[in-house]
C-alpha positions as semicolon CSV with decimal commas, in nm:
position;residue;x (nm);y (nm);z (nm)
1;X;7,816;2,461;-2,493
2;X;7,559;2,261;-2,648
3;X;7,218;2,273;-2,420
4;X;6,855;2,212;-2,524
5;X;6,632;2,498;-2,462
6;X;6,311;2,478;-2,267
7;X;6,092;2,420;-2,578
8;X;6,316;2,080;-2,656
9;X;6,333;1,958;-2,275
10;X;5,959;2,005;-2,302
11;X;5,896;1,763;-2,563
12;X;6,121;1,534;-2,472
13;X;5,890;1,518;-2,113
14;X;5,607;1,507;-2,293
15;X;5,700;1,183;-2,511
16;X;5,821;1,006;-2,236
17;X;5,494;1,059;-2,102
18;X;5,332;0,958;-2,389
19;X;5,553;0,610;-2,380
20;X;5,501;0,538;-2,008
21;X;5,268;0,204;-1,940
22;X;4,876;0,338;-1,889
23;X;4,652;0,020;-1,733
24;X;4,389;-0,059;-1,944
25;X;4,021;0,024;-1,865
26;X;3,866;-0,295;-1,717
27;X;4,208;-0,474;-1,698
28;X;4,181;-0,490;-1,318
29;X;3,878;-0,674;-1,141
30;X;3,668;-0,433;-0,957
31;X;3,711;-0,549;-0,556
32;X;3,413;-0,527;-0,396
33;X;3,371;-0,284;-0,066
34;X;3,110;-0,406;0,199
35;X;2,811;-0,120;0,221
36;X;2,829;-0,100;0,592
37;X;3,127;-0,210;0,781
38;X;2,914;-0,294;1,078
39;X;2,745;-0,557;0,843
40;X;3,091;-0,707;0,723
41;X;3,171;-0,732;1,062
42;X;2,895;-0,956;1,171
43;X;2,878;-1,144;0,896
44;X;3,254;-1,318;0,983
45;X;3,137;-1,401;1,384
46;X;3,003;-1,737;1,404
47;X;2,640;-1,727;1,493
48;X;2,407;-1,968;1,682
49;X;2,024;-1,882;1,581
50;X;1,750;-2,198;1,725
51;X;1,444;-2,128;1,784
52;X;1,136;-2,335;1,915
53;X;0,726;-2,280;1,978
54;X;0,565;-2,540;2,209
55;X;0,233;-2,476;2,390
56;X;0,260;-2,097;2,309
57;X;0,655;-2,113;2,500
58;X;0,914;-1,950;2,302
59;X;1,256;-2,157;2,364
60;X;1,572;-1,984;2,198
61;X;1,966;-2,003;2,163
62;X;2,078;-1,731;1,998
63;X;2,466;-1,590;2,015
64;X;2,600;-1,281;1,762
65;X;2,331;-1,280;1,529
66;X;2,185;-1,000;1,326
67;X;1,784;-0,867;1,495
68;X;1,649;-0,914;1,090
69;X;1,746;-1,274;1,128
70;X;1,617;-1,317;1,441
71;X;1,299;-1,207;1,387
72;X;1,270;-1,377;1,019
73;X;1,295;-1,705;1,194
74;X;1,031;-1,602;1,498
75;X;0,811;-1,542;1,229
76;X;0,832;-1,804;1,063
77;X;0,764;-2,065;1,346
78;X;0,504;-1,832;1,519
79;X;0,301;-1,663;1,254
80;X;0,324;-1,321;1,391
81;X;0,440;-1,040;1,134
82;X;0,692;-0,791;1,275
83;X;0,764;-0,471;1,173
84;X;1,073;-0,304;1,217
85;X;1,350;-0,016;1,084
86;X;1,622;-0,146;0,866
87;X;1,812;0,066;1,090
88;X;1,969;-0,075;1,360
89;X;2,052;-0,446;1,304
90;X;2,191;-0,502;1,597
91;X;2,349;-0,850;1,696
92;X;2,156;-1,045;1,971
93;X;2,273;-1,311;2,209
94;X;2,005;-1,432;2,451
95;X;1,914;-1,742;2,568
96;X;1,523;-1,818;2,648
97;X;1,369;-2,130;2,820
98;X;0,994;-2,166;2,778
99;X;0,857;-1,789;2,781
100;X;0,562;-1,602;2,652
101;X;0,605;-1,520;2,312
102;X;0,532;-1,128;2,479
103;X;0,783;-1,199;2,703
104;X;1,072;-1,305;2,471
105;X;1,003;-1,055;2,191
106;X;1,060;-0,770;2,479
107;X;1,409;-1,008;2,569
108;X;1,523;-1,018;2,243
109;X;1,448;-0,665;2,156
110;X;1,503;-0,443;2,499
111;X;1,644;-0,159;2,353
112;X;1,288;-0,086;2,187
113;X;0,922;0,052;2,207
114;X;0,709;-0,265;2,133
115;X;0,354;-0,285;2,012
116;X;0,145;-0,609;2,032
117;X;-0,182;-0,604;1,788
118;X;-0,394;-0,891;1,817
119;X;-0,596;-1,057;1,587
120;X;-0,981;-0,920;1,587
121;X;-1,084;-1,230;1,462
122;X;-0,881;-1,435;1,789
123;X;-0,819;-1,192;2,048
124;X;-0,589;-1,435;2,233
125;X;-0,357;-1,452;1,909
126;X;-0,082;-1,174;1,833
127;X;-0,097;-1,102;1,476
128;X;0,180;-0,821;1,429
129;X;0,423;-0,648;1,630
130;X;0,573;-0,334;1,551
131;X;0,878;-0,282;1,711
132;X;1,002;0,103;1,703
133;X;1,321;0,275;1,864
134;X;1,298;0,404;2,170
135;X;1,548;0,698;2,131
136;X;1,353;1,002;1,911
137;X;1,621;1,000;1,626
138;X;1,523;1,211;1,350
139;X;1,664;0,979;1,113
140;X;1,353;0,804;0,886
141;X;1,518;0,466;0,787
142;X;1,283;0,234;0,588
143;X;1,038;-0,028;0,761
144;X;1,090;-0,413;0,716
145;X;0,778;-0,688;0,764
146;X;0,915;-1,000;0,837
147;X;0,619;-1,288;0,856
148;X;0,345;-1,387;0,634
149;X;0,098;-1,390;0,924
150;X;0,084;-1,781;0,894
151;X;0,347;-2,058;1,040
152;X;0,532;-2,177;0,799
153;X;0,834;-2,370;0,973
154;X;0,800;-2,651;1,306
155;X;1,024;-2,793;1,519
156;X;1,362;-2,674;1,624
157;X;1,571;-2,492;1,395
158;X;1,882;-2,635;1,293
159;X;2,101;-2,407;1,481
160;X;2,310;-2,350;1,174
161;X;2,474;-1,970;1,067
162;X;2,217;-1,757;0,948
163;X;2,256;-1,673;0,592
């Protein structure tokens, strides 16, 4: 009987190995994960973000949209600065006819620990607002300032998805 031995079956292994297809480094397109699935996730909802300021009234629809955005576009149309953790970002629906701007900042955030500081130089005017969790967590995420401390948008906001 005519067998190969161990030391021929070996090689023969090792050249098919040699002869089977290997992709190419960088052949395939890298695919893109999301960094936080509970970012992907709110970023397919539809969202409904319009905000208005008249006579020192806050008036607001705003469905399934991210607290960051929120408060980018408050600032923006009221001049306050806010300061906030990057973490949460929760999604906020509320709807707000004609409030204090006090009033809606504590209806848009309720799940926090708010701070009003007002302006030395105009008592009556709220110049930033930190806004801090109200559970202890041990966790030290990074703090956002959204606002320049000036208005810098009127009217009513278009309503359209946030980006």
């Amino acid at each position: 009987m005519n067998r190969p031995g161990p030391v021929r079956a070996g090689g023969v292994l090792f050249c098919l190995a040699l002869l089977a297809p290997v992709p190419a480094a960088g052949a395939q397109p890298r695919q893109r994960l999301p960094e936080n699935p509970q970012n992907a996730a709110q970023a397919q909802k539809p969202v409904l973000l319009s905000i208005a300021l008249a006579d020192g009234a806050v008036t607001a629809d705003i469905a399934d949209c991210p607290l960051h955005d929120v408060l980018v576009e408050l600032a923006a149309r009221t001049g306050v600065i806010f300061e906030v953790r990057s973490e949460p970002n929760p999604l906020v629906s509320v709807h707000l006819r004609a409030v204090p701007l006090p009033e809606a900042v504590g209806r848009i955030v309720p799940e926090g620990n708010i701070v009003f500081i007002h302006d030395e130089a105009d008592p009556g005017r709220i110049a930033l607002v930190r806004i801090l969790p109200r559970d202890g967590a041990a966790v030290q995420p990074g703090l956002l300032y959204f606002g320049t401390g000036r208005v810098t948008a009127s009217g009513r906001s278009t309503g359209a998805p946030a980006p």
